[in-house]
Short mmCIF file of C-alpha atoms in Angstrom, two decimals:
data_model
loop_
_atom_site.label_atom_id
_atom_site.label_comp_id
_atom_site.label_asym_id
_atom_site.label_seq_id
_atom_site.Cartn_x
_atom_site.Cartn_y
_atom_site.Cartn_z
CA MET A 1 5.59 -0.51 0.03
CA SER A 2 6.13 -3.98 1.35
CA ALA A 3 4.05 -6.69 -0.22
CA GLN A 4 5.17 -9.20 2.37
CA ASN A 5 2.48 -8.60 4.97
CA LEU A 6 -0.31 -8.44 2.46
CA LYS A 7 -2.74 -11.22 1.76
CA GLN A 8 -2.73 -12.70 -1.71
CA THR A 9 -5.54 -14.16 -3.76
CA PRO A 10 -4.89 -17.46 -5.55
CA LEU A 11 -4.41 -15.42 -8.74
CA ASN A 12 -1.57 -13.25 -7.44
CA SER A 13 1.11 -14.74 -9.68
CA VAL A 14 -1.26 -14.68 -12.66
CA HIS A 15 -1.76 -10.94 -12.19
CA ARG A 16 1.97 -10.41 -12.07
CA SER A 17 2.56 -12.45 -15.21
CA LEU A 18 -0.15 -10.44 -17.00
CA GLY A 19 1.75 -7.28 -16.10
CA GLY A 20 -0.69 -6.14 -13.43
CA ARG A 21 0.49 -3.23 -11.30
CA MET A 22 0.03 -4.43 -7.74
CA VAL A 23 -1.13 -2.19 -4.90
CA GLU A 24 -2.31 -2.62 -1.34
CA PHE A 25 -6.10 -2.68 -0.99
CA GLY A 26 -7.83 -3.53 2.27
CA GLY A 27 -4.83 -5.58 3.39
CA TRP A 28 -4.57 -7.40 0.05
CA ASP A 29 -1.99 -7.28 -2.72
CA MET A 30 -4.19 -6.58 -5.75
CA PRO A 31 -3.80 -5.42 -9.36
CA VAL A 32 -4.88 -1.79 -9.78
CA GLN A 33 -4.49 -2.03 -13.56
CA TYR A 34 -2.95 -4.15 -16.31
CA PRO A 35 -0.91 -2.88 -19.26
CA ALA A 36 -4.01 -1.96 -21.31
CA GLY A 37 -4.72 0.73 -18.72
CA THR A 38 -7.74 1.74 -16.71
CA VAL A 39 -9.55 3.61 -19.49
CA GLU A 40 -9.30 0.72 -21.95
CA GLU A 41 -10.26 -1.83 -19.28
CA HIS A 42 -13.27 0.28 -18.39
CA LEU A 43 -14.39 0.76 -22.00
CA ARG A 44 -13.86 -2.89 -22.88
CA THR A 45 -16.09 -3.92 -19.99
CA ARG A 46 -18.83 -1.62 -21.30
CA THR A 47 -18.50 -2.82 -24.90
CA VAL A 48 -17.27 -6.45 -24.69
CA ALA A 49 -16.35 -7.87 -21.30
CA GLY A 50 -13.92 -7.45 -18.45
CA LEU A 51 -12.58 -10.10 -16.08
CA PHE A 52 -12.01 -9.22 -12.43
CA ASP A 53 -10.36 -11.13 -9.61
CA VAL A 54 -12.56 -10.47 -6.60
CA SER A 55 -11.29 -13.40 -4.55
CA HIS A 56 -10.38 -10.97 -1.79
CA MET A 57 -14.07 -10.59 -0.93
CA GLY A 58 -15.10 -12.39 2.26
CA GLU A 59 -17.64 -15.22 2.54
CA ILE A 60 -19.50 -16.08 5.71
CA ASP A 61 -21.48 -19.28 5.76
CA VAL A 62 -24.66 -19.38 7.87
CA ARG A 63 -26.40 -22.70 8.36
CA GLY A 64 -29.14 -23.98 10.59
CA ALA A 65 -32.86 -23.86 11.23
CA ASP A 66 -32.71 -20.15 12.17
CA ALA A 67 -30.39 -19.01 9.37
CA ILE A 68 -33.08 -16.78 7.85
CA PRO A 69 -34.40 -15.20 11.06
CA PHE A 70 -30.84 -14.61 12.27
CA VAL A 71 -29.61 -12.90 9.11
CA ASN A 72 -32.90 -11.02 8.89
CA ARG A 73 -32.25 -9.57 12.34
CA ILE A 74 -28.76 -8.29 11.54
CA THR A 75 -29.35 -7.00 7.99
CA SER A 76 -31.59 -4.32 6.54
CA ASN A 77 -33.16 -6.03 3.52
CA ASP A 78 -35.86 -8.69 3.90
CA VAL A 79 -34.25 -12.12 3.83
CA THR A 80 -37.63 -13.85 4.06
CA LYS A 81 -38.38 -12.65 0.52
CA LEU A 82 -35.54 -14.72 -0.95
CA VAL A 83 -36.21 -18.03 -2.67
CA ASP A 84 -33.66 -20.80 -3.14
CA GLY A 85 -31.11 -19.71 -5.74
CA GLN A 86 -31.68 -16.01 -5.22
CA ALA A 87 -29.38 -13.28 -3.94
CA GLN A 88 -30.06 -9.86 -2.49
CA TYR A 89 -28.11 -6.68 -1.85
CA SER A 90 -28.23 -5.68 1.79
CA THR A 91 -26.30 -4.11 4.64
CA LEU A 92 -25.21 -5.01 8.13
CA THR A 93 -26.52 -2.13 10.21
CA THR A 94 -25.50 -0.58 13.52
CA PRO A 95 -28.08 0.35 16.20
CA GLU A 96 -27.74 3.92 14.86
CA GLY A 97 -28.87 2.83 11.39
CA THR A 98 -25.41 3.34 9.93
CA VAL A 99 -23.53 0.74 7.95
CA VAL A 100 -21.10 -1.90 9.23
CA ASP A 101 -20.76 -3.19 5.67
CA ASP A 102 -22.75 -3.81 2.52
CA LEU A 103 -23.09 -7.38 1.35
CA LEU A 104 -24.84 -9.94 -0.80
CA VAL A 105 -27.02 -12.53 0.88
CA TYR A 106 -27.28 -15.77 -1.09
CA ARG A 107 -30.00 -18.29 -0.25
CA PHE A 108 -29.13 -21.88 -1.13
CA THR A 109 -31.88 -23.40 1.00
CA GLU A 110 -33.90 -22.11 3.91
CA ASP A 111 -31.26 -23.37 6.30
CA ARG A 112 -28.21 -22.33 4.30
CA LEU A 113 -27.20 -18.77 3.44
CA LEU A 114 -23.92 -17.30 2.26
CA LEU A 115 -22.98 -13.70 3.07
CA VAL A 116 -20.47 -12.11 0.72
CA VAL A 117 -18.78 -9.10 2.30
CA ASN A 118 -16.05 -6.60 1.46
CA ALA A 119 -12.42 -7.62 1.68
CA GLY A 120 -11.22 -4.91 4.03
CA THR A 121 -14.12 -5.43 6.41
CA THR A 122 -14.26 -9.24 6.48
CA ASP A 123 -12.67 -9.57 9.92
CA LYS A 124 -14.75 -6.75 11.37
CA ASP A 125 -17.94 -8.25 9.88
CA TRP A 126 -17.11 -11.71 11.16
CA GLU A 127 -16.63 -10.35 14.69
CA TRP A 128 -19.78 -8.24 14.39
CA ILE A 129 -21.90 -11.15 13.20
CA ARG A 130 -20.60 -13.50 15.86
CA SER A 131 -21.03 -10.99 18.66
CA HIS A 132 -24.62 -10.26 17.60
CA HIS A 133 -25.60 -13.89 17.54
CA GLU A 134 -28.09 -14.56 20.31
CA ASP A 135 -30.04 -17.77 20.75
CA GLU A 136 -30.75 -18.50 17.08
CA ARG A 137 -29.95 -22.04 16.01
CA VAL A 138 -27.20 -21.36 13.49
CA GLU A 139 -23.67 -22.40 12.74
CA LEU A 140 -21.43 -19.60 11.55
CA ARG A 141 -18.26 -20.14 9.58
CA ASN A 142 -15.83 -17.66 8.08
CA ALA A 143 -15.48 -19.43 4.73
CA SER A 144 -13.46 -16.70 3.02
CA ALA A 145 -10.51 -18.97 2.33
CA GLU A 146 -12.74 -21.61 0.76
CA TYR A 147 -13.62 -19.58 -2.32
CA CYS A 148 -12.05 -17.76 -5.18
CA GLN A 149 -14.34 -15.29 -6.88
CA ILE A 150 -13.99 -14.23 -10.49
CA ALA A 151 -16.33 -11.67 -12.07
CA LEU A 152 -16.98 -11.60 -15.81
CA GLN A 153 -18.87 -8.43 -16.67
CA GLY A 154 -20.07 -6.90 -19.91
CA PRO A 155 -22.46 -7.39 -22.83
CA GLU A 156 -20.50 -10.44 -24.05
CA ALA A 157 -20.37 -12.12 -20.64
CA ILE A 158 -23.08 -14.66 -21.47
CA PRO A 159 -21.68 -15.90 -24.81
CA ILE A 160 -18.16 -16.08 -23.38
CA LEU A 161 -19.06 -17.98 -20.22
CA GLN A 162 -21.57 -20.18 -22.03
CA LYS A 163 -18.68 -21.73 -23.98
CA LEU A 164 -17.42 -23.16 -20.69
CA THR A 165 -20.57 -24.39 -18.97
CA GLU A 166 -23.66 -26.44 -19.63
CA THR A 167 -25.67 -24.39 -17.18
CA PRO A 168 -28.10 -22.38 -19.33
CA LEU A 169 -26.92 -18.92 -18.40
CA GLU A 170 -29.78 -17.01 -20.04
CA GLU A 171 -32.11 -18.74 -17.63
CA ILE A 172 -30.36 -17.40 -14.55
CA LYS A 173 -32.28 -14.26 -13.72
CA TYR A 174 -30.61 -11.08 -12.48
CA TYR A 175 -29.66 -11.49 -8.81
CA HIS A 176 -30.13 -15.25 -9.00
CA PHE A 177 -27.52 -17.98 -9.09
CA SER A 178 -27.04 -21.57 -10.06
CA GLU A 179 -24.71 -24.29 -8.84
CA GLY A 180 -23.04 -25.94 -11.80
CA GLU A 181 -19.68 -26.50 -13.42
CA VAL A 182 -17.41 -24.21 -15.38
CA GLU A 183 -14.86 -26.23 -17.35
CA GLY A 184 -15.62 -29.18 -15.09
CA VAL A 185 -14.95 -27.13 -11.97
CA PRO A 186 -17.84 -27.06 -9.48
CA ALA A 187 -18.91 -23.43 -9.21
CA ILE A 188 -21.58 -21.06 -8.00
CA ILE A 189 -22.60 -18.98 -11.02
CA SER A 190 -24.25 -15.78 -9.86
CA ARG A 191 -25.79 -13.20 -12.17
CA THR A 192 -24.56 -10.26 -10.15
CA GLY A 193 -21.85 -7.66 -10.42
CA TYR A 194 -20.49 -4.27 -9.58
CA THR A 195 -20.07 -2.58 -12.94
CA GLY A 196 -23.56 -1.69 -14.19
CA GLU A 197 -23.22 -4.38 -16.87
CA ASP A 198 -24.79 -7.77 -17.28
CA GLY A 199 -22.49 -10.51 -16.10
CA PHE A 200 -21.58 -13.12 -13.58
CA GLU A 201 -19.64 -13.66 -10.42
CA VAL A 202 -18.26 -17.19 -10.30
CA TYR A 203 -17.31 -18.75 -6.97
CA ALA A 204 -15.15 -21.88 -6.86
CA ALA A 205 -12.45 -23.63 -4.87
CA PRO A 206 -9.32 -21.44 -4.68
CA ASP A 207 -7.08 -24.10 -6.20
CA LYS A 208 -9.19 -23.90 -9.37
CA ALA A 209 -8.90 -20.14 -9.68
CA GLU A 210 -6.03 -20.11 -12.15
CA GLN A 211 -7.66 -22.70 -14.38
CA LEU A 212 -10.97 -20.80 -14.43
CA TRP A 213 -9.32 -17.44 -15.00
CA ASN A 214 -7.22 -18.66 -17.93
CA LYS A 215 -10.11 -20.55 -19.52
CA ILE A 216 -12.36 -17.50 -19.36
CA LEU A 217 -9.63 -15.24 -20.80
CA ASN A 218 -9.15 -17.69 -23.67
CA ALA A 219 -12.87 -18.12 -24.29
CA GLY A 220 -13.16 -14.34 -24.37
CA GLY A 221 -10.45 -13.92 -26.98
CA TYR A 222 -7.97 -12.19 -24.69
CA GLY A 223 -5.23 -10.66 -26.82
CA LYS A 224 -7.52 -9.90 -29.74
CA PRO A 225 -8.57 -6.29 -30.42
CA GLU A 226 -12.14 -6.96 -29.37
CA GLY A 227 -11.39 -9.59 -26.76
CA VAL A 228 -12.02 -9.70 -23.03
CA LEU A 229 -9.53 -7.79 -20.87
CA PRO A 230 -8.45 -8.49 -17.31
CA CYS A 231 -9.41 -5.43 -15.27
CA GLY A 232 -7.88 -3.98 -12.13
CA LEU A 233 -9.30 -2.23 -9.11
CA ALA A 234 -9.14 1.20 -10.76
CA ALA A 235 -11.51 0.16 -13.55
CA ARG A 236 -13.71 -1.64 -11.04
CA ASN A 237 -14.01 1.64 -9.18
CA THR A 238 -14.78 3.84 -12.20
CA LEU A 239 -17.29 1.29 -13.51
CA ARG A 240 -19.18 1.12 -10.23
CA LEU A 241 -19.09 4.90 -9.88
CA GLU A 242 -20.59 5.45 -13.35
CA ALA A 243 -23.26 2.92 -12.38
CA GLY A 244 -23.96 4.96 -9.23
CA MET A 245 -23.11 2.12 -6.86
CA ALA A 246 -21.90 2.77 -3.33
CA LEU A 247 -18.45 1.75 -2.17
CA TYR A 248 -18.00 0.87 1.47
CA GLY A 249 -15.75 3.35 3.26
CA HIS A 250 -16.77 6.07 0.81
CA GLU A 251 -20.52 6.48 0.27
CA ILE A 252 -21.45 4.19 3.14
CA THR A 253 -19.69 4.01 6.49
CA GLU A 254 -20.47 3.70 10.17
CA GLU A 255 -21.09 7.47 10.04
CA THR A 256 -23.75 7.42 7.33
CA THR A 257 -27.24 5.99 7.61
CA LEU A 258 -28.97 3.93 4.96
CA LEU A 259 -31.53 6.64 4.34
CA GLU A 260 -28.88 9.31 3.85
CA ALA A 261 -27.18 7.00 1.36
CA ASN A 262 -30.39 6.58 -0.69
CA LEU A 263 -30.53 2.93 0.30
CA GLY A 264 -34.11 3.09 1.51
CA TRP A 265 -34.89 0.38 -1.06
CA ILE A 266 -32.90 -2.16 0.96
CA CYS A 267 -34.15 -0.83 4.29
CA LYS A 268 -37.29 -2.84 5.00
CA LEU A 269 -38.72 -1.16 8.08
CA ASN A 270 -41.85 -3.34 8.05
CA LYS A 271 -40.14 -6.72 7.95
CA GLY A 272 -39.89 -7.04 11.73
CA ASP A 273 -37.15 -5.97 14.08
CA PHE A 274 -33.54 -5.67 13.00
CA ILE A 275 -30.51 -3.86 14.35
CA GLY A 276 -30.95 -0.15 13.69
CA ARG A 277 -34.61 -0.38 12.67
CA GLU A 278 -35.83 1.95 15.38
CA ARG A 279 -33.43 4.75 14.50
CA LEU A 280 -34.04 4.33 10.81
CA ALA A 281 -37.82 4.46 11.30
CA GLN A 282 -37.37 7.60 13.37
CA GLN A 283 -35.13 9.16 10.74
CA LYS A 284 -37.60 8.30 8.02
CA GLU A 285 -40.33 9.99 10.04
CA GLU A 286 -38.28 13.11 10.71
CA GLY A 287 -36.57 13.23 7.33
CA VAL A 288 -32.83 13.19 6.69
CA LYS A 289 -30.77 16.36 6.95
CA ARG A 290 -28.24 15.41 4.31
CA LYS A 291 -28.28 13.08 1.36
CA LEU A 292 -25.96 11.36 -1.04
CA VAL A 293 -26.13 12.91 -4.51
CA GLY A 294 -24.39 12.51 -7.84
CA PHE A 295 -22.76 15.47 -9.53
CA GLU A 296 -20.89 16.23 -12.72
CA MET A 297 -18.30 18.91 -13.24
CA THR A 298 -19.46 21.80 -15.39
CA GLU A 299 -16.01 23.41 -15.48
CA ARG A 300 -12.62 21.92 -16.19
CA GLY A 301 -11.33 19.94 -13.26
CA ILE A 302 -11.66 16.57 -11.61
CA ALA A 303 -13.26 16.16 -8.21
CA ARG A 304 -11.52 13.69 -5.91
CA ASP A 305 -12.49 11.79 -2.77
CA ASP A 306 -12.81 13.90 0.40
CA GLN A 307 -12.82 17.30 -1.29
CA ASP A 308 -15.25 19.90 0.02
CA VAL A 309 -18.55 20.72 -1.66
CA LEU A 310 -19.31 24.45 -1.71
CA VAL A 311 -22.51 26.38 -2.29
CA ASP A 312 -22.03 30.14 -2.70
CA GLY A 313 -18.50 29.74 -1.42
CA GLN A 314 -19.54 28.05 1.82
CA LYS A 315 -18.59 24.49 2.65
CA VAL A 316 -21.76 22.39 2.78
CA GLY A 317 -20.58 18.84 2.22
CA ARG A 318 -17.93 16.39 1.17
CA VAL A 319 -17.12 14.32 -1.92
CA THR A 320 -17.26 10.59 -1.20
CA SER A 321 -15.97 9.49 -4.62
CA GLY A 322 -14.76 11.66 -7.46
CA SER A 323 -13.20 10.57 -10.72
CA PRO A 324 -13.17 10.86 -14.47
CA ALA A 325 -15.89 8.65 -15.99
CA PRO A 326 -14.18 7.01 -18.95
CA PHE A 327 -17.30 5.85 -20.79
CA LEU A 328 -19.35 9.00 -20.22
CA LYS A 329 -16.31 11.19 -20.84
CA LYS A 330 -17.27 13.46 -17.99
CA ASN A 331 -15.85 14.13 -14.58
CA ILE A 332 -18.31 12.89 -11.99
CA GLY A 333 -18.65 12.17 -8.33
CA MET A 334 -20.89 11.49 -5.39
CA ALA A 335 -21.16 13.66 -2.31
CA TYR A 336 -23.13 14.24 0.85
CA VAL A 337 -24.89 17.60 0.85
CA PRO A 338 -27.69 19.12 2.97
CA VAL A 339 -31.13 18.20 1.60
CA GLU A 340 -31.88 21.80 0.65
CA HIS A 341 -29.10 21.62 -1.96
CA THR A 342 -29.95 18.23 -3.45
CA GLY A 343 -32.23 19.36 -6.27
CA GLU A 344 -31.35 18.14 -9.74
CA GLY A 345 -29.49 20.88 -11.59
CA GLN A 346 -28.42 22.60 -8.38
CA ASP A 347 -25.16 24.45 -8.92
CA ILE A 348 -22.39 23.51 -6.53
CA GLN A 349 -18.65 23.92 -6.53
CA ILE A 350 -15.96 21.47 -5.61
CA ASP A 351 -12.89 22.71 -3.78
CA VAL A 352 -10.22 21.18 -6.01
CA ARG A 353 -6.96 21.87 -4.20
CA GLY A 354 -7.94 25.39 -3.26
CA ARG A 355 -9.94 26.32 -6.36
CA ALA A 356 -13.74 26.30 -6.51
CA ILE A 357 -14.65 24.43 -9.68
CA GLY A 358 -18.25 24.43 -10.92
CA ALA A 359 -20.41 21.32 -10.85
CA LYS A 360 -24.10 20.49 -10.81
CA ILE A 361 -26.21 17.85 -9.17
CA VAL A 362 -27.42 15.16 -11.56
CA LYS A 363 -29.51 12.03 -11.36
CA THR A 364 -27.84 8.72 -10.59
CA PRO A 365 -26.97 6.27 -11.96
CA PHE A 366 -24.81 8.35 -14.28
CA TYR A 367 -24.71 5.36 -16.63
CA LYS A 368 -27.44 2.85 -17.34
CA ARG A 369 -26.92 0.04 -19.80
CA GLN A 370 -29.37 -0.57 -22.61
CA ARG A 371 -31.32 -3.67 -21.67
CA GLN A 372 -32.07 -6.05 -24.48
CA MET B 1 11.80 -1.15 -19.56
CA ALA B 2 11.28 2.60 -19.45
CA ASN B 3 12.68 4.72 -22.27
CA ILE B 4 15.37 7.11 -20.94
CA PRO B 5 16.96 9.16 -23.75
CA ASP B 6 20.66 9.90 -23.28
CA ASP B 7 20.51 13.56 -24.29
CA LEU B 8 18.18 14.73 -21.50
CA HIS B 9 18.63 15.74 -17.88
CA TYR B 10 16.45 14.20 -15.18
CA SER B 11 15.12 15.04 -11.74
CA LYS B 12 14.29 12.71 -8.87
CA ASP B 13 10.70 13.93 -9.24
CA HIS B 14 10.67 12.20 -12.65
CA GLU B 15 10.78 15.26 -14.86
CA TRP B 16 13.09 15.61 -17.83
CA LEU B 17 14.78 18.76 -19.15
CA ARG B 18 16.07 19.33 -22.68
CA VAL B 19 18.37 22.34 -22.91
CA GLU B 20 17.88 24.40 -26.07
CA GLY B 21 19.96 27.57 -26.02
CA ASP B 22 19.02 29.62 -22.96
CA THR B 23 15.74 27.76 -22.55
CA GLY B 24 14.80 24.32 -21.34
CA VAL B 25 11.86 22.14 -22.34
CA ILE B 26 10.30 20.17 -19.49
CA GLY B 27 8.07 17.13 -19.34
CA ILE B 28 7.59 13.98 -17.30
CA THR B 29 9.52 10.81 -18.00
CA ASP B 30 8.34 7.62 -19.62
CA TYR B 31 8.75 5.93 -16.23
CA ALA B 32 6.50 8.59 -14.64
CA GLN B 33 3.75 8.38 -17.27
CA ASN B 34 3.79 4.62 -17.00
CA SER B 35 3.47 4.76 -13.22
CA LEU B 36 0.60 7.23 -13.47
CA GLY B 37 -1.41 5.34 -16.02
CA ASP B 38 -3.81 7.03 -18.45
CA VAL B 39 -3.32 10.77 -18.17
CA VAL B 40 -6.71 12.47 -18.41
CA TYR B 41 -5.96 16.02 -17.31
CA VAL B 42 -2.95 18.29 -17.26
CA GLU B 43 -2.90 21.63 -15.52
CA LEU B 44 -0.06 23.95 -16.49
CA PRO B 45 1.01 27.48 -15.55
CA LYS B 46 0.73 30.48 -17.87
CA ALA B 47 3.58 31.92 -19.86
CA GLY B 48 5.37 34.60 -17.86
CA GLU B 49 5.15 32.86 -14.50
CA PRO B 50 8.47 32.53 -12.67
CA PHE B 51 9.40 29.41 -10.71
CA GLY B 52 12.21 28.38 -8.44
CA ALA B 53 13.83 24.98 -8.78
CA HIS B 54 11.83 22.00 -7.49
CA GLU B 55 8.65 24.05 -7.26
CA SER B 56 5.28 22.64 -8.16
CA PHE B 57 4.26 24.15 -11.50
CA GLY B 58 1.20 22.09 -12.28
CA THR B 59 -0.59 18.79 -11.90
CA VAL B 60 -1.02 15.67 -13.97
CA GLU B 61 -4.09 13.58 -13.30
CA SER B 62 -4.70 9.99 -14.23
CA VAL B 63 -8.04 8.25 -13.74
CA LYS B 64 -6.89 7.18 -10.32
CA ALA B 65 -4.59 9.87 -8.99
CA VAL B 66 -3.32 13.43 -8.98
CA SER B 67 0.41 14.09 -9.17
CA GLU B 68 2.17 17.40 -8.86
CA ILE B 69 4.84 18.22 -11.37
CA PHE B 70 7.97 20.06 -10.29
CA THR B 71 10.41 22.33 -12.05
CA PRO B 72 13.81 20.64 -12.31
CA VAL B 73 15.49 24.06 -12.39
CA SER B 74 14.50 27.69 -11.87
CA GLY B 75 13.27 29.98 -14.62
CA GLU B 76 10.38 31.76 -16.25
CA VAL B 77 7.78 29.97 -18.31
CA VAL B 78 7.96 31.22 -21.89
CA GLU B 79 5.80 28.65 -23.65
CA VAL B 80 3.15 26.14 -22.60
CA ASN B 81 2.01 23.04 -24.48
CA ASP B 82 -1.65 24.01 -24.83
CA ALA B 83 -2.38 20.91 -26.91
CA LEU B 84 -2.36 18.88 -23.70
CA SER B 85 -5.59 20.44 -22.51
CA ASP B 86 -7.49 18.62 -25.26
CA GLU B 87 -5.13 15.70 -25.75
CA PRO B 88 -3.61 14.85 -22.37
CA GLU B 89 -2.96 11.32 -23.64
CA LYS B 90 0.04 12.72 -25.51
CA VAL B 91 1.84 12.57 -22.17
CA ASN B 92 1.44 8.77 -22.26
CA ASN B 93 2.00 8.29 -25.95
CA ASP B 94 5.00 10.55 -26.47
CA PRO B 95 6.34 11.80 -23.13
CA TYR B 96 9.58 13.21 -24.61
CA GLY B 97 7.97 14.65 -27.75
CA GLU B 98 4.40 15.86 -28.16
CA GLY B 99 3.83 15.31 -24.45
CA TRP B 100 6.22 18.13 -23.45
CA MET B 101 4.75 20.53 -20.91
CA VAL B 102 6.49 23.88 -20.66
CA ARG B 103 9.49 25.75 -21.99
CA MET B 104 11.32 27.87 -19.43
CA ARG B 105 13.98 30.51 -19.79
CA LEU B 106 16.66 29.22 -17.45
CA SER B 107 17.50 31.78 -14.79
CA ASN B 108 20.53 29.84 -13.61
CA PRO B 109 21.87 27.47 -16.28
CA GLY B 110 24.40 26.12 -13.77
CA GLU B 111 21.54 24.28 -12.02
CA VAL B 112 21.39 21.87 -14.95
CA ASP B 113 24.59 20.24 -13.69
CA SER B 114 22.84 19.21 -10.48
CA LEU B 115 20.34 17.06 -12.43
CA LEU B 116 20.75 13.36 -13.08
CA THR B 117 22.19 11.92 -16.27
CA ALA B 118 20.24 9.22 -18.11
CA ALA B 119 22.37 6.51 -16.52
CA GLU B 120 21.95 7.99 -13.05
CA TYR B 121 18.21 8.33 -13.55
CA GLU B 122 17.95 4.74 -14.70
CA ASP B 123 19.69 3.59 -11.51
CA PHE B 124 17.38 5.85 -9.52
CA THR B 125 14.22 4.34 -11.03
CA LYS B 126 15.54 0.87 -10.40
CA SER B 127 16.18 1.60 -6.73
CA GLU B 128 12.73 3.17 -6.44
CA GLY B 129 11.04 0.22 -8.06
CA GLU B 130 12.40 -2.19 -5.48
#
């Protein structure tokens, strides 16, 4: 594999010096795991804290008098409900009600929004957003190169990060953010994440990435038995899967609608028109034919992405993500199956390389943290 | 640096073979377990099953990936390391010891000569890592 054509985050050399195993992901050269290993990284994030380089994510800056109406027209959640300093989970939708990408919409002011999108889809999203701009008074900028993004996730995220900032972190509500400084570095501190834990995503200038990363590792006691660990993409994936969160390209794609993906909660059909609204309203009326479900294996075996789901030996669906769940110590997955087979406790089988292995449908999220 | 004991034979699929009389013990190398990451599941054949050389005889799964494991030489499985079904992490912790996978009765001991020596295997892993 050639790393030469891959994009690098500002932390690339840091990952290498920490012993990160680098892999290609969405056109980026990223650490899949560090020497502690995926299981330990996963568990440490659940019990202490994990640090993730997510600088590969894309940022699209939207400014102007019509920033809110414009973004409201191209996304599924209701942007008018946001207040300054608040973020929301949403999707860019196609006219068919399927998903161009999932994203976070940050509202700084009523004429300034920031869209944070997936790494592998940043260019596609940027083209999509530009081509769907009509007469709204907005200025669009692909600001992806202007930010590094570092996520600190886990029950100790607040005490660790609080050592480095005067911003009162407890006061930032979930899915809100504050502009402040971390170790003197101007930063957006967002109480969001992709692990099912409490924590923050910190955005700053890319040339400050290394400084921020190292300061957070130190503040978190990296190297000590109960210290923070840097975590790779593999742990990020198992953490989000346990938390029942969708991954673009797996649970949500341009072939799956929001309603099929159980994302009705970010599909605000009454907010006014948006791309895909008509089809989604129609689908809601008629009911979906298949749905995304969670399952756990009831027999020995690990389901993997793209394997077939069987009911009574017949193929009925497909696994979108399948993996061991290190914290739950189960083998779990998500899959699309026809609605008649989506009942909790429904027995299914997964075709694991030619063998039908038993599984059953369970509620998601698989893992839910204890809130204090 | 990966541990590559001198007294073993190696395949380009990253298995090792320790010859003991007319049998051979097989496992995956330190380099292989390190590349895989945390091993969470090992699927092995049953005693009595015959295999040709370089045939898939099972799978090793890490959190992230599934890898097939291949026989370095031909033979019949005479013993299986059942402990790995409950403690697959032994493959990571002790790949040449408690992480062994199967013992085979060698059907053609001459095949052992076609395997790599420790020095050759070390060169092979270096060229692969580049």
